[in-house]
């Protein structure tokens, strides 16, 4: 298999603080890769770098991000924008704030199809209705005329998923798409993402802090902490035989149906401390090295 | 806005006007100054004065004067102006269109200038030019309309005499208008020469009114644009490959407009209040200018009529702003 996304040794700093300290990861065509980490691990920063949405004070200090053989970071703005939404799409975290409150669902979905596939407004709306049917929304023609506040959170997330797959992208970055949803809806949304992936043949980088989700849908996974990759491999291997102490600790802290709740152990503070100490030591080494 | 909310708002109008009427009525009669004293020739006999006083009903007790006036107003009779000796309704009806045209032109100018400044400022975010623009904007905001009137009068009327500085229309161009909306009428009847002259007369006073208001609109809109640009939906539009201008136009601007209209719409009432002094400075024959004369002459019926007119305008304006906000925001439309 060939890699469609290849991140190599990515370093990102915000002001004096390093947030990514040499992240490398590959996503093969059509695969689902989990990007796992606690909050602050830098997993959202990876997505932001790909979409060019880093905060204004952030700086990419080293590394490269190549997508389908092209260096995303070096691409002129216009060419990069041509890829975004068409070849790389995002399923955002919070469906409540991710749709424009004053525009109809139809207009928001059609705009993407008009921009990238050069469809007419009418054709774009017809295609949008088909996409809504694919994500199991009943009466799509009516939903297209509604405003976001007239839909439930689960419905909005379906709209966002449908929009992400609208132009048949080869890579979809799902940024904790289930975090803001009810547990009952989470499962449906996961199944939906998997169904849409199979149908449209995209690879998915699934950003999450939930190892349960990774175990369910990801073929491979990358564990991130303090902006560093601690573990990388096939999900089946990593979950059964984790190499890194941190991954083992994370697994021990994940609730499972076949274990009593009191068997849960928090990640030991000493382990976290030693990881951060190591990260800072690496920062100092890097700073001491002449550029 | 739902219909019930609209009806509730409409039902509040009569009591509001009644309150305004009562306050003005009482205040006028409590403060010193006597309309009869302003109109009698020197040496009039006390009997003549008493007769005049009785003619205008000013010899009655306050309460019965008020009730009489209320009854007349309810039947559409706003009384006779003491100083101009004409019906108040006709006097105000002849002058109000001039003020409405001036205020409308000012609001249009202010919205155009304010929106342009806000958009340019947004595109310049984080640069030195943005800082300069903000500073200049603060300067325009800080100078009140009547001071702008004097500055413009001095600049473009006296030092660089490009524009007329008094009146509404060159008397040589005056024709028999059918309405008092001269500008609207001349545009509709394609008398563009007259329209142009009217606009030349309106330009300086409307700029004086528009400049501080434009600065306010610019400041509000620019802040709201910045806020909307940080919202998730605007960021997500970037992940879909839309250009910055498209995002500004489709995602950011319609959202930023809602609070801007809600906040600045109410400020249009301030602009209307500003017409009083600005019309005076440019001898523009609107109701603001008329109000000053009415106060100087202690013309009770005319003052009362004018204040009620302003009150109706303010109420209508507030209602219009609320309706406009509901039109812009689907969340409010569906309640």
XYZ file of C-alpha atoms in Angstrom:
626
model
C 0.000 0.000 0.000
C 1.127 3.547 -0.666
C 0.944 6.320 1.869
C -1.419 9.183 0.971
C -0.439 11.205 4.015
C 3.085 11.193 5.291
C 4.101 13.406 8.156
C 7.808 13.439 8.825
C 9.501 14.796 11.929
C 6.986 17.658 12.327
C 7.977 20.320 14.870
C 5.537 23.091 15.797
C 6.095 25.768 18.417
C 3.670 28.341 19.769
C 5.797 31.183 21.061
C 8.485 29.573 23.213
C 6.460 26.419 23.862
C 6.982 23.371 21.699
C 3.689 21.650 20.951
C 4.859 19.107 18.387
C 8.315 17.598 18.932
C 9.028 15.576 15.834
C 5.802 13.812 14.946
C 5.974 11.244 12.177
C 3.041 9.232 10.923
C 1.740 7.612 7.770
C -1.783 7.050 6.593
C -2.129 4.443 3.827
C -4.797 4.736 1.151
C -8.144 3.562 2.482
C -6.943 2.782 6.001
C -8.362 4.066 9.272
C -5.654 5.269 11.618
C -6.312 6.351 15.154
C -4.350 9.292 16.543
C -4.599 8.884 20.297
C -3.559 11.135 23.119
C -4.794 12.973 26.159
C -5.672 16.637 25.934
C -2.568 18.710 25.341
C -0.811 15.852 23.566
C -0.837 17.850 20.327
C -3.223 15.653 18.352
C -5.418 18.559 17.254
C -2.282 20.486 16.219
C -1.500 17.745 13.698
C -4.886 18.311 12.064
C -4.521 22.084 12.231
C -1.132 21.905 10.518
C -2.614 19.888 7.663
C -5.463 22.368 7.178
C -3.265 25.433 7.661
C -5.290 26.475 10.703
C -2.441 26.889 13.195
C -2.844 29.896 15.500
C -1.106 33.001 14.192
C 1.699 32.771 16.773
C 2.438 29.151 15.916
C 5.466 28.290 13.785
C 6.396 25.136 11.971
C 10.064 24.853 12.938
C 10.896 21.622 11.119
C 9.462 18.679 9.276
C 7.304 18.096 6.276
C 3.743 17.032 5.530
C 3.282 15.326 2.226
C -0.114 14.501 0.805
C -0.390 12.320 -2.299
C 3.261 13.056 -2.948
C 2.963 16.845 -2.634
C 4.507 18.909 0.125
C 1.479 20.561 1.739
C 3.551 23.061 3.700
C 5.333 24.382 0.606
C 2.274 24.499 -1.671
C 1.081 27.937 -2.836
C -2.142 29.026 -1.163
C -4.355 28.590 -4.216
C -3.183 25.027 -4.887
C -3.540 24.122 -1.235
C -7.086 25.476 -1.166
C -7.853 23.374 -4.217
C -6.930 20.247 -2.220
C -8.790 21.226 0.952
C -12.395 20.103 0.949
C -11.841 18.164 -2.273
C -8.989 15.692 -1.533
C -8.691 16.273 2.241
C -11.803 16.862 4.292
C -12.593 17.431 7.942
C -15.271 16.035 10.194
C -15.243 18.602 12.996
C -15.538 18.013 16.695
C -18.565 20.066 17.662
C -21.630 19.824 15.419
C -23.360 22.591 17.369
C -20.887 25.302 16.363
C -19.610 23.944 13.067
C -22.524 24.983 10.890
C -23.213 28.610 10.002
C -26.353 29.554 11.978
C -27.729 31.954 9.362
C -27.379 29.795 6.244
C -29.608 26.935 5.188
C -28.157 23.401 5.285
C -28.615 23.136 1.520
C -26.650 26.308 0.791
C -23.801 25.219 3.077
C -23.510 21.760 1.512
C -23.995 22.973 -2.061
C -21.274 25.627 -1.695
C -18.591 22.915 -1.347
C -19.866 20.997 -4.379
C -20.094 24.189 -6.432
C -16.589 25.259 -5.465
C -14.748 22.002 -6.108
C -16.872 20.037 -8.589
C -18.064 23.132 -10.482
C -21.655 21.960 -10.235
C -24.556 24.312 -10.857
C -26.566 25.331 -7.803
C -29.380 23.006 -8.835
C -27.089 20.028 -9.464
C -25.230 20.714 -6.209
C -28.468 20.672 -4.225
C -29.543 17.436 -5.901
C -26.171 15.877 -5.022
C -26.460 17.206 -1.454
C -29.828 15.470 -1.121
C -28.238 12.178 -2.257
C -25.458 12.600 0.296
C -28.008 13.206 3.061
C -29.761 9.993 2.054
C -26.429 8.192 2.361
C -26.112 9.322 5.981
C -29.638 8.049 6.667
C -31.411 11.394 6.883
C -35.050 11.038 6.004
C -36.762 13.631 3.856
C -33.466 15.170 2.657
C -35.195 17.703 0.399
C -36.826 19.267 3.450
C -33.674 19.128 5.606
C -31.818 21.067 2.908
C -34.204 24.000 3.439
C -33.737 24.030 7.224
C -31.397 26.128 9.334
C -28.899 24.416 11.680
C -30.853 25.294 14.837
C -33.771 23.255 13.519
C -31.690 20.041 13.632
C -30.561 17.911 16.579
C -26.857 17.474 17.362
C -26.841 13.987 15.834
C -28.509 15.263 12.663
C -26.018 18.114 12.374
C -23.114 15.688 12.731
C -24.629 13.594 9.914
C -24.806 16.722 7.757
C -21.137 17.451 8.518
C -20.137 13.857 7.738
C -22.065 13.963 4.457
C -20.366 17.251 3.568
C -16.921 15.852 4.373
C -17.407 13.006 1.906
C -19.123 15.215 -0.706
C -16.182 15.466 -3.117
C -14.923 11.883 -2.603
C -11.768 12.885 -0.708
C -8.919 10.439 -0.321
C -8.322 11.526 3.274
C -10.816 12.496 5.941
C -9.578 13.845 9.232
C -12.121 13.147 11.937
C -11.353 15.420 14.902
C -13.028 13.737 17.864
C -16.328 13.653 15.965
C -18.157 11.819 18.730
C -16.916 13.729 21.769
C -19.745 16.272 21.788
C -22.491 13.708 21.221
C -24.661 11.566 23.485
C -23.312 8.072 24.061
C -26.313 6.593 22.260
C -25.637 8.703 19.171
C -21.859 8.122 19.265
C -22.179 4.511 18.127
C -24.424 5.410 15.204
C -22.055 8.138 14.121
C -19.068 5.773 14.223
C -20.917 3.226 12.096
C -21.879 5.967 9.712
C -18.321 7.207 9.300
C -17.180 3.642 8.618
C -19.976 3.104 6.061
C -19.209 6.373 4.276
C -15.500 5.500 4.229
C -16.172 2.179 2.540
C -18.562 3.732 0.078
C -16.314 6.623 -0.907
C -12.989 4.845 -0.477
C -11.316 7.415 1.751
C -8.640 6.924 4.360
C -9.433 8.298 7.791
C -7.213 9.830 10.413
C -9.324 9.471 13.513
C -8.216 11.889 16.217
C -9.487 10.796 19.610
C -8.705 10.298 23.257
C -10.975 7.265 23.371
C -9.113 3.951 23.072
C -12.479 2.169 22.913
C -13.287 3.981 19.666
C -9.843 3.163 18.281
C -10.260 -0.523 19.129
C -13.586 -0.557 17.292
C -12.754 1.110 14.015
C -9.031 1.756 13.520
C -6.713 -0.643 11.708
C -3.623 1.111 12.952
C -2.885 3.650 15.639
C -0.415 6.272 16.772
C -0.077 7.248 20.425
C 0.918 10.842 21.047
C 2.144 12.473 24.249
C 3.666 15.907 24.743
C 3.928 16.277 20.992
C 5.903 13.042 20.579
C 4.933 9.713 19.056
C 5.320 7.083 21.787
C 3.859 4.128 19.975
C 2.847 3.298 16.440
C 1.518 0.104 14.903
C -1.444 -2.044 13.995
C -4.217 -1.596 16.533
C -4.439 -5.311 17.181
C -0.715 -5.474 18.052
C -0.607 -2.287 20.105
C -3.627 -3.162 22.203
C -2.462 -6.707 22.876
C 1.244 -6.000 23.342
C 1.889 -2.315 23.975
C 5.596 -1.438 23.905
C 5.478 1.806 25.802
C 4.669 2.090 29.479
C 2.405 5.036 28.719
C 0.255 2.994 26.303
C -0.005 0.251 28.942
C -1.091 2.842 31.496
C -3.664 4.292 29.088
C -5.100 0.834 28.463
C -5.345 0.193 32.185
C -7.246 3.478 32.504
C -9.821 2.596 29.825
C -13.175 1.229 30.995
C -14.046 -2.164 29.568
C -17.179 -4.265 29.759
C -15.247 -7.376 30.784
C -13.573 -5.725 33.780
C -15.026 -4.390 37.016
C -14.981 -0.610 37.260
C -12.643 -0.668 40.299
C -9.972 -2.339 38.180
C -9.458 1.027 36.428
C -6.130 2.636 37.251
C -5.293 6.244 36.536
C -2.142 6.896 34.546
C 0.591 7.133 37.269
C 1.641 10.762 37.838
C 5.269 9.704 38.063
C 5.089 8.310 34.527
C 3.573 11.544 33.199
C 6.261 13.547 34.972
C 9.054 11.470 33.555
C 7.565 11.806 30.051
C 7.426 15.585 30.351
C 10.944 15.692 31.772
C 12.131 13.734 28.774
C 10.293 16.053 26.396
C 11.903 19.108 27.980
C 15.302 17.469 27.898
C 14.834 16.940 24.155
C 13.841 20.605 23.803
C 17.068 21.671 25.485
C 19.141 19.355 23.333
C 17.483 20.754 20.227
C 18.001 24.340 21.398
C 21.690 23.690 22.101
C 22.247 22.226 18.641
C 23.381 24.878 16.176
C 20.744 25.397 13.515
C -40.039 37.805 16.021
C -43.273 35.927 16.511
C -46.648 37.555 15.954
C -47.507 37.553 19.655
C -44.273 39.404 20.423
C -45.012 41.902 17.671
C -48.550 42.484 18.969
C -47.190 42.987 22.475
C -44.795 45.618 21.134
C -47.570 47.366 19.223
C -49.824 47.359 22.282
C -47.115 49.192 24.229
C -47.071 52.126 21.814
C -50.171 54.044 23.022
C -49.161 54.017 26.715
C -45.624 55.084 25.756
C -46.931 58.040 23.760
C -49.318 58.951 26.570
C -46.393 58.992 29.011
C -44.261 61.130 26.704
C -47.183 63.496 26.136
C -47.871 63.878 29.870
C -44.227 64.570 30.731
C -43.822 67.175 27.996
C -47.125 68.805 28.818
C -46.340 69.205 32.494
C -42.680 70.165 32.007
C -43.564 72.940 29.571
C -45.951 74.498 32.006
C -43.684 74.151 35.033
C -40.546 75.705 33.556
C -40.430 79.484 33.400
C -41.481 81.204 30.197
C -44.864 82.321 28.989
C -46.013 82.034 25.366
C -48.435 84.933 25.743
C -45.664 87.222 26.962
C -43.738 86.377 23.776
C -46.576 87.374 21.436
C -48.142 90.496 22.915
C -46.984 93.908 21.802
C -45.471 96.076 24.532
C -48.120 98.009 26.427
C -50.948 95.496 26.042
C -53.543 95.847 28.740
C -53.982 93.135 31.400
C -57.472 92.539 30.004
C -56.026 91.800 26.547
C -53.515 89.421 28.073
C -56.246 87.613 29.976
C -58.333 87.347 26.813
C -55.432 85.811 24.857
C -54.714 83.473 27.744
C -58.296 82.286 27.710
C -58.249 81.955 23.898
C -55.448 79.349 24.140
C -57.025 77.748 27.206
C -54.009 78.608 29.336
C -56.231 79.958 32.138
C -57.606 76.511 32.909
C -56.170 74.199 35.616
C -53.280 71.999 34.403
C -55.257 68.759 34.529
C -58.213 70.062 32.559
C -55.805 71.601 30.000
C -54.162 68.204 29.632
C -57.449 66.357 29.233
C -58.661 68.870 26.645
C -55.393 68.507 24.699
C -55.539 64.704 24.929
C -59.075 64.701 23.557
C -58.041 66.910 20.664
C -54.948 64.839 19.871
C -57.015 61.646 19.940
C -59.270 63.136 17.269
C -56.272 64.212 15.164
C -56.239 67.867 16.202
C -52.824 68.890 17.507
C -53.870 72.485 18.040
C -52.682 75.745 16.531
C -49.158 77.025 16.764
C -49.111 80.158 18.886
C -46.165 81.775 17.115
C -46.894 80.691 13.521
C -50.699 80.812 13.783
C -51.188 77.667 11.721
C -52.305 74.131 12.496
C -49.471 72.175 14.166
C -50.331 69.096 12.112
C -49.829 70.969 8.845
C -46.654 72.699 10.031
C -45.040 69.449 11.136
C -46.321 67.598 8.067
C -44.627 70.153 5.823
C -41.273 70.008 7.634
C -41.013 66.328 8.665
C -40.231 65.024 5.126
C -37.177 67.323 4.952
C -35.812 65.807 8.177
C -36.656 62.264 7.121
C -34.812 62.709 3.813
C -31.805 64.198 5.593
C -31.718 61.450 8.222
C -32.152 58.709 5.615
C -29.302 60.072 3.511
C -27.123 60.315 6.644
C -27.854 56.707 7.613
C -27.110 55.461 4.091
C -23.820 57.409 3.984
C -22.883 56.187 7.472
C -23.611 52.550 6.650
C -21.578 52.706 3.436
C -18.608 54.402 5.115
C -18.797 52.330 8.293
C -19.036 49.013 6.465
C -16.169 49.915 4.150
C -13.930 50.899 7.063
C -14.826 47.726 8.991
C -14.093 45.465 6.010
C -10.810 47.181 5.167
C -9.843 47.064 8.851
C -10.586 43.334 8.970
C -8.408 42.634 5.956
C -5.600 44.692 7.544
C -5.780 42.869 10.867
C -2.502 42.812 12.760
C -0.808 45.445 10.605
C 0.302 48.994 11.374
C -2.327 50.293 8.957
C -5.036 48.693 11.099
C -3.779 50.610 14.125
C -3.860 53.848 12.132
C -7.377 53.129 10.912
C -8.587 52.370 14.454
C -7.050 55.575 15.763
C -8.630 57.664 13.015
C -11.924 55.947 13.681
C -11.747 56.845 17.360
C -11.146 60.452 16.363
C -14.266 60.513 14.168
C -16.256 58.854 16.927
C -15.158 61.401 19.511
C -16.273 64.521 17.629
C -20.026 65.124 17.966
C -22.256 65.872 14.974
C -22.776 69.577 15.682
C -19.005 70.092 15.844
C -18.611 68.253 12.551
C -21.283 70.599 11.193
C -19.169 73.618 12.119
C -15.971 72.025 10.811
C -17.591 71.138 7.481
C -19.207 74.557 7.268
C -15.846 76.192 7.737
C -14.037 73.795 5.429
C -16.344 73.388 2.444
C -18.554 76.422 2.839
C -16.082 79.138 3.739
C -12.421 78.202 3.151
C -13.110 76.069 0.093
C -16.597 77.181 -0.949
C -17.655 74.127 -2.943
C -21.062 73.460 -1.467
C -24.075 75.500 -0.341
C -24.209 75.963 3.407
C -27.802 76.916 4.009
C -31.307 75.960 3.010
C -32.739 72.948 1.242
C -32.980 74.078 -2.386
C -31.790 76.954 -4.540
C -34.870 79.264 -4.714
C -34.375 79.671 -8.476
C -34.951 75.949 -8.921
C -38.018 75.772 -6.705
C -41.034 74.338 -8.472
C -44.512 73.552 -7.220
C -43.883 70.252 -5.459
C -46.837 67.973 -4.924
C -45.387 66.432 -1.771
C -42.879 67.654 0.790
C -40.506 64.779 -0.005
C -38.635 66.970 -2.486
C -35.766 64.563 -3.078
C -37.960 61.503 -3.562
C -40.355 63.438 -5.758
C -37.685 64.995 -7.960
C -36.058 61.589 -8.433
C -39.382 59.964 -9.320
C -40.299 62.722 -11.757
C -36.763 62.586 -13.184
C -36.042 66.236 -12.374
C -32.436 65.265 -11.823
C -31.240 68.889 -11.843
C -33.410 69.541 -8.795
C -32.382 66.283 -7.152
C -28.735 67.187 -7.645
C -29.241 70.606 -6.073
C -31.137 69.083 -3.142
C -28.300 66.604 -2.613
C -25.715 69.390 -2.770
C -27.595 71.179 -0.015
C -27.956 67.994 2.028
C -24.384 66.796 1.666
C -22.713 68.831 4.411
C -25.435 68.439 7.070
C -25.843 64.735 6.307
C -22.056 64.225 6.485
C -21.997 65.965 9.861
C -24.652 63.551 11.088
C -23.121 60.539 9.331
C -19.455 60.806 10.367
C -19.755 59.922 14.087
C -22.404 57.327 13.287
C -20.210 55.771 10.586
C -17.354 55.541 13.086
C -19.677 53.764 15.525
C -20.862 51.319 12.863
C -17.253 50.692 11.795
C -16.131 49.954 15.336
C -19.056 47.630 16.115
C -18.941 45.797 12.811
C -15.175 45.357 12.905
C -15.308 43.819 16.388
C -18.161 41.547 15.362
C -16.326 40.495 12.204
C -13.292 39.554 14.259
C -15.450 37.512 16.591
C -17.348 35.757 13.800
C -14.093 34.975 12.008
C -12.948 32.971 15.044
C -16.119 30.894 15.126
C -15.913 27.207 14.209
C -18.029 27.553 11.084
C -15.689 30.180 9.647
C -12.609 28.036 10.417
C -14.317 25.018 8.888
C -15.009 26.973 5.710
C -11.218 27.349 5.471
C -10.751 23.573 5.739
C -13.080 23.295 2.747
C -10.840 25.410 0.561
C -12.831 28.636 0.428
C -10.884 31.855 -0.047
C -10.670 34.433 2.686
C -12.871 36.909 0.797
C -15.547 34.287 0.151
C -15.545 33.341 3.825
C -15.725 36.978 4.881
C -18.635 37.586 2.550
C -20.669 34.405 3.080
C -19.874 33.116 6.540
C -18.546 35.999 8.591
C -20.377 39.112 7.376
C -23.997 37.850 7.667
C -23.304 36.745 11.238
C -21.458 39.906 12.230
C -24.273 41.996 10.796
C -26.864 40.790 13.312
C -25.397 42.269 16.524
C -24.179 45.309 14.574
C -27.670 46.127 13.359
C -29.161 45.474 16.783
C -26.647 47.733 18.531
C -26.289 50.530 15.995
C -29.945 50.578 14.949
C -30.917 51.996 18.294
C -28.260 54.669 17.845
C -30.106 56.038 14.812
C -32.361 57.731 17.358
C -29.290 59.694 18.489
C -28.713 60.722 14.890
C -32.316 61.923 14.680
C -31.785 63.928 17.851
C -28.664 65.367 16.232
C -30.746 66.828 13.403
C -31.984 69.522 15.790
C -28.635 71.312 16.033
C -27.292 70.352 12.621
C -30.417 71.606 10.814
C -30.084 74.833 12.754
C -26.457 75.295 11.774
C -27.217 74.763 8.068
C -30.601 76.597 8.170
C -32.140 73.401 6.843
C -35.913 73.573 7.048
C -36.704 70.400 8.932
C -38.509 69.696 12.188
C -35.283 69.934 14.199
C -34.772 73.538 13.187
C -38.469 74.171 13.809
C -38.182 72.690 17.303
C -35.581 75.273 18.312
C -37.807 78.152 17.194
C -40.770 76.570 18.954
C -38.815 76.380 22.212
C -37.536 79.954 21.889
C -41.119 81.178 21.363
C -42.529 78.961 24.120
C -44.957 77.690 21.496
C -46.591 75.007 23.665
C -48.796 73.321 21.023
C -45.974 73.195 18.481
C -43.428 71.841 21.001
C -45.888 69.184 22.094
C -46.611 68.207 18.497
C -42.916 68.052 17.628
C -41.983 65.995 20.683
C -44.775 63.533 19.934
C -43.535 63.315 16.355
C -40.009 62.519 17.565
C -41.446 59.947 19.985
C -43.379 58.221 17.197
C -40.241 58.219 15.030
C -38.137 56.685 17.820
C -40.710 53.983 18.509
C -41.091 53.159 14.816
C -37.323 53.033 14.441
C -36.857 50.645 17.354
C -39.566 48.390 16.002
C -38.036 48.468 12.522
C -34.613 47.536 13.943
C -36.088 44.583 15.837
C -37.900 43.390 12.729
C -34.725 43.767 10.670
C -32.701 41.766 13.204
C -35.341 39.021 13.112
C -35.153 39.071 9.335
C -31.365 38.607 9.458
C -31.352 35.904 12.142
C -33.323 32.727 11.414
C -33.004 31.687 15.070
C -35.137 34.681 16.086
C -37.587 34.181 13.238
C -38.512 30.759 14.491
C -38.568 31.942 18.082
